Protein backbone atom coordinates (compact mmCIF):
# COMPACT_ATOMS: atom_id res chain seq x y z
CA UNK A 1 0.00 0.00 0.00
CA UNK A 2 1.32 3.47 -0.82
CA UNK A 3 2.31 5.34 2.29
CA UNK A 4 2.28 9.12 2.61
CA UNK A 5 3.57 11.24 5.51
CA UNK A 6 1.64 14.47 5.97
CA UNK A 7 3.56 16.78 8.31
CA UNK A 8 1.25 19.69 8.95
CA UNK A 9 -1.66 21.38 10.58
CA UNK A 10 -5.09 20.53 11.84
CA UNK A 11 -7.78 23.07 12.62
CA UNK A 12 -11.41 23.13 13.57
CA UNK A 13 -13.27 25.12 10.92
CA UNK A 14 -16.03 27.34 12.27
CA UNK A 15 -17.91 28.22 9.10
CA UNK A 16 -20.53 30.99 8.98
CA UNK A 17 -22.53 31.24 5.76
CA UNK A 18 -23.19 34.97 5.41
CA UNK A 19 -25.25 37.13 3.07
CA UNK A 20 -22.41 39.66 2.72
CA UNK A 21 -19.14 40.55 4.48
CA UNK A 22 -19.69 42.60 7.66
CA UNK A 23 -18.34 46.15 7.69
CA UNK A 24 -16.08 47.44 10.48
CA UNK A 25 -17.91 47.49 13.83
CA UNK A 26 -21.02 45.85 12.41
CA UNK A 27 -22.82 42.88 13.99
CA UNK A 28 -24.32 40.76 11.25
CA UNK A 29 -26.65 37.80 11.56
CA UNK A 30 -25.62 34.76 9.52
CA UNK A 31 -28.33 32.40 8.29
CA UNK A 32 -26.27 29.24 8.74
CA UNK A 33 -23.27 27.82 10.61
CA UNK A 34 -21.32 24.57 10.45
CA UNK A 35 -18.39 23.22 12.41
CA UNK A 36 -15.99 20.89 10.70
CA UNK A 37 -12.53 19.41 10.89
CA UNK A 38 -10.03 21.22 8.71
CA UNK A 39 -6.51 22.60 8.55
CA UNK A 40 -4.52 22.22 5.36
CA UNK A 41 -2.48 19.27 6.63
CA UNK A 42 -5.50 17.38 7.92
CA UNK A 43 -7.57 18.15 4.81
CA UNK A 44 -4.86 16.81 2.51
CA UNK A 45 -4.37 13.73 4.71
CA UNK A 46 -8.11 12.99 4.74
CA UNK A 47 -8.44 13.37 0.95
CA UNK A 48 -5.45 11.06 0.38
CA UNK A 49 -6.75 8.51 2.87
CA UNK A 50 -10.27 8.51 1.39
CA UNK A 51 -8.68 7.71 -1.96
CA UNK A 52 -6.89 4.67 -0.57
CA UNK A 53 -3.50 5.92 0.67
CA UNK A 54 -2.03 4.79 3.98
CA UNK A 55 -1.42 8.14 5.69
CA UNK A 56 0.92 8.93 8.57
CA UNK A 57 -0.19 12.25 10.08
CA UNK A 58 2.34 14.16 12.14
CA UNK A 59 0.56 17.07 13.81
CA UNK A 60 -0.09 18.75 17.16
CA UNK A 61 -3.48 19.21 18.77
CA UNK A 62 -4.26 21.18 21.93
CA UNK A 63 -5.78 20.16 25.26
CA UNK A 64 -9.44 20.88 24.54
CA UNK A 65 -12.61 19.39 23.07
CA UNK A 66 -11.49 20.47 19.58
CA UNK A 67 -8.53 18.09 19.97
CA UNK A 68 -10.81 15.16 20.85
CA UNK A 69 -12.88 16.00 17.79
CA UNK A 70 -9.84 16.07 15.52
CA UNK A 71 -8.47 12.77 16.85
CA UNK A 72 -11.86 11.06 16.44
CA UNK A 73 -12.05 12.42 12.89
CA UNK A 74 -8.63 11.03 11.93
CA UNK A 75 -9.61 7.65 13.35
CA UNK A 76 -12.95 7.67 11.51
CA UNK A 77 -11.02 8.29 8.29
CA UNK A 78 -8.58 5.44 8.84
CA UNK A 79 -5.60 7.62 9.74
CA UNK A 80 -3.35 6.43 12.56
CA UNK A 81 -3.14 8.90 15.46
CA UNK A 82 0.24 7.64 16.76
CA UNK A 83 1.81 10.97 15.80
CA UNK A 84 -1.09 13.26 16.65
CA UNK A 85 0.64 14.88 19.62
CA UNK A 86 -1.14 16.57 22.54
CA UNK A 87 0.09 20.05 23.48
CA UNK A 88 -0.60 22.32 26.42
CA UNK A 89 -2.20 25.01 24.23
CA UNK A 90 -5.44 25.65 22.40
CA UNK A 91 -6.11 23.60 19.29
CA UNK A 92 -5.90 25.36 15.95
CA UNK A 93 -9.20 26.98 14.94
CA UNK A 94 -10.30 28.71 11.74
CA UNK A 95 -13.33 31.02 11.70
CA UNK A 96 -14.44 31.06 8.02
CA UNK A 97 -16.99 33.29 6.30
CA UNK A 98 -18.56 32.16 3.02
CA UNK A 99 -20.79 34.51 1.01
CA UNK A 100 -23.51 33.53 -1.50
CA UNK A 101 -21.01 33.83 -4.38
CA UNK A 102 -18.84 31.26 -2.55
CA UNK A 103 -16.10 33.80 -1.86
CA UNK A 104 -14.47 33.06 1.47
CA UNK A 105 -12.57 34.95 4.18
CA UNK A 106 -10.60 32.94 6.69
CA UNK A 107 -8.94 33.75 10.03
CA UNK A 108 -6.37 31.24 11.28
CA UNK A 109 -5.58 30.75 14.98
CA UNK A 110 -2.69 28.30 14.80
CA UNK A 111 -2.66 27.28 18.48
CA UNK A 112 -0.95 23.89 18.97
CA UNK A 113 0.16 23.86 15.32
CA UNK A 114 2.78 26.46 16.25
CA UNK A 115 4.49 23.88 18.47
CA UNK A 116 5.13 21.21 15.83
CA UNK A 117 8.92 21.01 15.78
CA UNK A 118 11.89 19.49 14.02
CA UNK A 119 12.35 17.16 16.99
CA UNK A 120 8.79 15.86 16.43
CA UNK A 121 9.97 14.82 12.96
CA UNK A 122 12.91 13.01 14.55
CA UNK A 123 10.61 11.17 16.96
CA UNK A 124 8.58 9.88 14.00
CA UNK A 125 11.66 9.35 11.80
CA UNK A 126 11.61 5.55 11.57
CA UNK A 127 8.02 5.54 10.33
CA UNK A 128 8.44 8.53 8.00
CA UNK A 129 11.34 6.70 6.35
CA UNK A 130 8.85 4.00 5.26
CA UNK A 131 6.84 6.58 3.29
CA UNK A 132 6.97 7.22 -0.45
CA UNK A 133 6.10 10.90 -0.22
CA UNK A 134 6.24 13.68 2.38
CA UNK A 135 3.50 16.32 2.05
CA UNK A 136 3.95 19.78 3.62
CA UNK A 137 2.09 23.10 3.90
CA UNK A 138 2.86 26.33 5.75
CA UNK A 139 0.49 26.30 8.74
CA UNK A 140 3.29 24.98 10.98
CA UNK A 141 6.56 26.78 11.87
CA UNK A 142 8.68 27.47 8.80
CA UNK A 143 11.74 25.97 10.54
CA UNK A 144 9.82 22.68 10.87
CA UNK A 145 9.01 22.83 7.15
CA UNK A 146 12.70 23.34 6.32
CA UNK A 147 13.62 20.43 8.61
CA UNK A 148 11.08 18.19 6.84
CA UNK A 149 12.43 19.19 3.42
CA UNK A 150 15.94 18.37 4.65
CA UNK A 151 14.73 15.06 6.09
CA UNK A 152 13.28 14.10 2.72
CA UNK A 153 16.52 15.02 0.97
CA UNK A 154 18.69 13.05 3.41
CA UNK A 155 16.52 9.95 3.18
CA UNK A 156 15.73 10.16 -0.50
CA UNK A 157 11.99 10.59 0.01
CA UNK A 158 10.29 12.95 -2.48
CA UNK A 159 8.73 16.01 -0.87
CA UNK A 160 5.62 17.89 -2.02
CA UNK A 161 5.33 21.41 -0.65
CA UNK A 162 2.07 23.33 -0.88
CA UNK A 163 3.33 26.84 0.06
CA UNK A 164 -0.01 27.82 1.59
CA UNK A 165 -1.12 30.02 3.16
CA UNK A 166 1.07 32.47 1.23
CA UNK A 167 4.09 33.26 3.40
CA UNK A 168 6.30 36.26 2.55
CA UNK A 169 9.31 35.07 4.56
CA UNK A 170 9.59 31.58 3.01
CA UNK A 171 13.15 31.18 1.68
CA UNK A 172 13.08 29.54 -1.74
CA UNK A 173 16.63 28.30 -1.38
CA UNK A 174 15.60 26.12 1.56
CA UNK A 175 12.74 24.40 -0.28
CA UNK A 176 14.03 24.18 -3.84
CA UNK A 177 15.05 20.53 -3.39
CA UNK A 178 11.34 19.59 -3.26
CA UNK A 179 10.21 17.19 -5.96
CA UNK A 180 6.92 19.12 -6.19
CA UNK A 181 5.93 22.65 -5.28
CA UNK A 182 2.19 23.19 -5.69
CA UNK A 183 1.21 26.87 -5.25
CA UNK A 184 -1.85 28.82 -6.32
CA UNK A 185 -1.23 32.07 -8.21
CA UNK A 186 -0.86 34.23 -5.06
CA UNK A 187 1.62 31.84 -3.49
CA UNK A 188 3.55 31.59 -6.75
CA UNK A 189 3.81 35.37 -6.90
CA UNK A 190 5.08 35.61 -3.31
CA UNK A 191 7.63 32.83 -3.81
CA UNK A 192 9.08 34.39 -6.95
CA UNK A 193 8.35 38.09 -6.43
CA UNK A 194 6.84 38.09 -9.92
CA UNK A 195 3.43 39.24 -11.24
CA UNK A 196 0.86 36.52 -12.05
CA UNK A 197 -2.04 38.38 -13.64
CA UNK A 198 -1.83 36.91 -17.14
CA UNK A 199 -1.20 33.36 -18.32
CA UNK A 200 2.22 34.40 -19.65
CA UNK A 201 3.14 35.92 -16.30
CA UNK A 202 2.07 32.76 -14.46
CA UNK A 203 4.14 30.63 -16.85
CA UNK A 204 7.18 32.88 -16.42
CA UNK A 205 6.92 32.78 -12.64
CA UNK A 206 6.56 28.98 -12.71
CA UNK A 207 9.63 28.77 -14.97
CA UNK A 208 11.58 30.82 -12.45
CA UNK A 209 10.72 28.32 -9.73
CA UNK A 210 11.66 25.42 -11.96
CA UNK A 211 14.91 27.08 -13.00
CA UNK A 212 15.74 27.55 -9.31
CA UNK A 213 15.85 23.73 -9.11
CA UNK A 214 12.31 22.63 -8.24
CA UNK A 215 11.70 19.49 -10.31
CA UNK A 216 7.97 19.93 -10.76
CA UNK A 217 5.95 23.13 -10.38
CA UNK A 218 2.20 22.56 -10.40
CA UNK A 219 0.19 25.80 -10.29
CA UNK A 220 -3.47 25.44 -9.31
CA UNK A 221 -5.43 28.32 -10.77
CA UNK A 222 -8.95 27.78 -9.41
CA UNK A 223 -11.44 28.00 -12.25
CA UNK A 224 -8.62 28.64 -14.71
CA UNK A 225 -7.28 25.08 -14.45
CA UNK A 226 -3.80 23.75 -13.66
CA UNK A 227 -0.33 24.32 -15.13
CA UNK A 228 2.50 21.79 -14.75
CA UNK A 229 6.11 22.60 -15.54
CA UNK A 230 9.04 20.23 -15.22
CA UNK A 231 12.48 20.05 -16.80
CA UNK A 232 11.05 18.12 -19.74
CA UNK A 233 7.50 19.31 -20.12
CA UNK A 234 4.97 22.10 -19.89
CA UNK A 235 1.37 21.02 -19.74
CA UNK A 236 -1.91 22.85 -19.19
CA UNK A 237 -4.97 21.11 -17.77
CA UNK A 238 -8.21 22.97 -18.50
CA UNK A 239 -10.74 23.43 -15.69
CA UNK A 240 -13.80 21.24 -15.33
CA UNK A 241 -17.06 23.05 -15.89
CA UNK A 242 -18.91 22.63 -12.59
CA UNK A 243 -21.51 24.47 -10.55
CA UNK A 244 -19.24 25.82 -7.78
CA UNK A 245 -20.93 26.22 -4.39
CA UNK A 246 -17.96 26.44 -2.00
CA UNK A 247 -14.33 26.47 -3.10
CA UNK A 248 -12.91 26.27 0.46
CA UNK A 249 -10.40 23.45 0.61
CA UNK A 250 -10.31 22.86 -3.15
CA UNK A 251 -6.53 23.21 -3.14
CA UNK A 252 -6.27 20.62 -0.36
CA UNK A 253 -8.56 18.23 -2.24
CA UNK A 254 -6.29 18.63 -5.27
CA UNK A 255 -3.12 17.93 -3.29
CA UNK A 256 -4.48 14.99 -1.28
CA UNK A 257 -5.75 13.38 -4.47
CA UNK A 258 -2.58 14.13 -6.40
CA UNK A 259 -0.41 12.65 -3.62
CA UNK A 260 -2.48 9.50 -3.47
CA UNK A 261 -2.56 9.01 -7.25
CA UNK A 262 1.12 9.84 -7.71
CA UNK A 263 2.22 7.33 -5.07
CA UNK A 264 0.16 4.67 -6.80
CA UNK A 265 1.16 5.32 -10.42
CA UNK A 266 4.21 7.67 -10.39
CA UNK A 267 2.49 9.18 -13.46
CA UNK A 268 2.45 12.94 -12.84
CA UNK A 269 0.21 14.00 -15.76
CA UNK A 270 -2.37 11.32 -14.99
CA UNK A 271 -2.32 12.23 -11.28
CA UNK A 272 -2.88 15.93 -12.07
CA UNK A 273 -5.75 15.08 -14.38
CA UNK A 274 -7.50 13.02 -11.72
CA UNK A 275 -6.78 15.61 -8.99
CA UNK A 276 -8.27 18.32 -11.24
CA UNK A 277 -11.49 16.27 -11.42
CA UNK A 278 -11.48 15.45 -7.71
CA UNK A 279 -10.99 19.10 -6.66
CA UNK A 280 -13.59 20.36 -9.15
CA UNK A 281 -16.06 17.83 -7.78
CA UNK A 282 -15.35 18.99 -4.22
CA UNK A 283 -16.37 22.60 -4.97
CA UNK A 284 -19.88 21.46 -5.92
CA UNK A 285 -20.62 20.73 -2.24
CA UNK A 286 -20.44 22.91 0.88
CA UNK A 287 -17.65 22.46 3.43
CA UNK A 288 -14.06 21.27 3.22
CA UNK A 289 -13.55 17.64 4.26
CA UNK A 290 -17.29 17.04 4.00
CA UNK A 291 -16.99 17.80 0.29
CA UNK A 292 -14.29 15.14 -0.37
CA UNK A 293 -15.57 11.91 -1.91
CA UNK A 294 -14.23 8.51 -0.95
CA UNK A 295 -12.67 6.23 -3.55
CA UNK A 296 -15.81 4.24 -4.39
CA UNK A 297 -18.04 7.30 -4.89
CA UNK A 298 -15.37 9.12 -6.87
CA UNK A 299 -14.81 6.09 -9.12
CA UNK A 300 -18.52 6.11 -9.95
CA UNK A 301 -18.18 9.66 -11.27
CA UNK A 302 -14.75 9.25 -12.81
CA UNK A 303 -14.27 5.57 -13.69
P1 LIG B 1 -8.09 26.80 -1.12
O1 LIG B 1 -7.03 27.64 -0.43
O2 LIG B 1 -9.48 27.30 -0.92
O3 LIG B 1 -7.96 25.34 -0.82
P2 LIG B 1 -6.54 27.19 -3.55
O4 LIG B 1 -6.45 28.63 -3.94
O5 LIG B 1 -5.35 26.57 -2.92
O6 LIG B 1 -7.86 26.96 -2.68
P3 LIG B 1 -7.50 26.71 -6.18
O7 LIG B 1 -6.39 26.94 -7.11
O8 LIG B 1 -8.56 27.74 -6.04
O9 LIG B 1 -6.90 26.29 -4.77
O10 LIG B 1 -8.24 25.36 -6.56
C1 LIG B 1 -7.56 24.12 -6.58
C2 LIG B 1 -8.10 23.28 -7.70
O11 LIG B 1 -9.49 23.04 -7.47
C3 LIG B 1 -8.05 23.93 -9.06
O12 LIG B 1 -6.78 23.81 -9.66
C4 LIG B 1 -9.13 23.15 -9.79
O13 LIG B 1 -8.64 21.86 -10.10
C5 LIG B 1 -10.18 23.00 -8.70
N1 LIG B 1 -11.15 24.12 -8.71
C6 LIG B 1 -11.23 25.14 -7.84
N2 LIG B 1 -12.24 25.98 -8.14
C7 LIG B 1 -12.82 25.47 -9.24
C8 LIG B 1 -13.95 25.87 -10.06
N3 LIG B 1 -14.67 26.95 -9.79
N4 LIG B 1 -14.24 25.08 -11.11
C9 LIG B 1 -13.55 23.97 -11.41
N5 LIG B 1 -12.49 23.54 -10.67
C10 LIG B 1 -12.13 24.28 -9.61
XYZ file of N, CA, C and O and ligand atoms in Angstrom, residues 40 104 184-185 187 220-223 225-226 239-240 242 244 247-252 254 275-276 279-280 283, ligand 1:
139
model
N -5.011 22.700 6.666
C -4.523 22.220 5.365
C -3.901 20.832 5.443
O -4.143 19.984 4.581
N -14.648 33.301 0.042
C -14.472 33.065 1.475
C -13.399 33.959 2.090
O -12.472 34.392 1.421
N -0.876 28.138 -5.480
C -1.852 28.816 -6.325
C -1.167 30.089 -6.848
O 0.020 30.320 -6.579
N -1.886 30.910 -7.575
C -1.230 32.071 -8.210
C -0.615 33.012 -7.179
O 0.508 33.487 -7.350
N 0.432 32.428 -4.119
C 1.616 31.839 -3.486
C 2.798 31.827 -4.452
O 3.943 32.065 -4.060
N -2.005 25.579 -9.263
C -3.467 25.438 -9.311
C -4.047 26.843 -9.462
O -3.667 27.760 -8.745
N -4.940 26.980 -10.432
C -5.431 28.319 -10.767
C -6.948 28.407 -10.644
O -7.618 29.074 -11.440
N -7.506 27.713 -9.651
C -8.950 27.783 -9.414
C -9.717 27.425 -10.674
O -9.467 26.388 -11.286
N -10.632 28.325 -11.075
C -11.443 28.003 -12.254
C -10.704 28.263 -13.562
O -11.311 28.200 -14.633
N -7.949 26.330 -14.163
C -7.277 25.077 -14.449
C -5.929 24.955 -13.753
O -5.668 25.622 -12.755
N -5.061 24.106 -14.308
C -3.796 23.754 -13.656
C -2.661 23.804 -14.682
O -2.836 23.397 -15.839
N -9.860 23.667 -16.838
C -10.741 23.431 -15.687
C -11.958 22.598 -16.084
O -12.340 22.578 -17.248
N -12.540 21.943 -15.112
C -13.802 21.239 -15.333
C -14.929 22.252 -15.155
O -14.827 23.128 -14.293
N -18.012 23.106 -13.654
C -18.912 22.631 -12.589
C -19.683 23.799 -11.982
O -19.311 24.956 -12.167
N -19.991 25.655 -9.034
C -19.239 25.824 -7.785
C -20.122 26.404 -6.685
O -20.772 27.423 -6.869
N -15.668 26.885 -2.640
C -14.328 26.471 -3.098
C -13.347 26.289 -1.935
O -12.181 25.970 -2.160
N -13.820 26.456 -0.692
C -12.914 26.271 0.457
C -12.330 24.858 0.427
O -13.072 23.890 0.310
N -11.026 24.769 0.544
C -10.398 23.452 0.614
C -10.223 22.768 -0.727
O -9.815 21.604 -0.781
N -10.487 23.485 -1.827
C -10.313 22.857 -3.147
C -8.837 22.535 -3.394
O -8.495 21.473 -3.939
N -7.973 23.443 -2.970
C -6.535 23.215 -3.143
C -6.094 21.978 -2.365
O -5.273 21.186 -2.845
N -6.639 21.792 -1.181
C -6.275 20.624 -0.362
C -6.803 19.335 -0.986
O -6.134 18.296 -0.944
N -7.175 18.869 -4.123
C -6.286 18.628 -5.265
C -5.008 17.928 -4.787
O -4.595 16.911 -5.354
N -6.645 14.643 -10.093
C -6.783 15.608 -8.993
C -7.613 16.817 -9.437
O -8.378 17.386 -8.644
N -7.479 17.210 -10.683
C -8.266 18.318 -11.241
C -9.766 17.974 -11.180
O -10.597 18.790 -10.796
N -10.841 17.780 -7.291
C -10.985 19.102 -6.663
C -12.216 19.819 -7.233
O -12.963 20.464 -6.490
N -12.420 19.711 -8.539
C -13.590 20.356 -9.154
C -14.880 19.778 -8.566
O -15.829 20.498 -8.267
N -15.808 21.240 -5.087
C -16.375 22.597 -4.970
C -17.891 22.621 -5.236
O -18.533 23.636 -5.024
P -8.085 26.799 -1.122
O -7.033 27.641 -0.426
O -9.477 27.305 -0.920
O -7.961 25.342 -0.816
P -6.545 27.194 -3.546
O -6.452 28.631 -3.939
O -5.355 26.573 -2.921
O -7.862 26.963 -2.678
P -7.499 26.713 -6.182
O -6.389 26.942 -7.112
O -8.556 27.743 -6.041
O -6.896 26.289 -4.768
O -8.242 25.362 -6.561
C -7.564 24.120 -6.576
C -8.098 23.282 -7.696
O -9.494 23.037 -7.472
C -8.046 23.930 -9.060
O -6.783 23.808 -9.663
C -9.125 23.147 -9.788
O -8.637 21.862 -10.101
C -10.180 22.998 -8.697
N -11.150 24.117 -8.711
C -11.232 25.145 -7.835
N -12.240 25.977 -8.145
C -12.823 25.474 -9.240
C -13.949 25.867 -10.057
N -14.667 26.948 -9.791
N -14.244 25.084 -11.108
C -13.554 23.969 -11.407
N -12.486 23.544 -10.675
C -12.133 24.276 -9.609
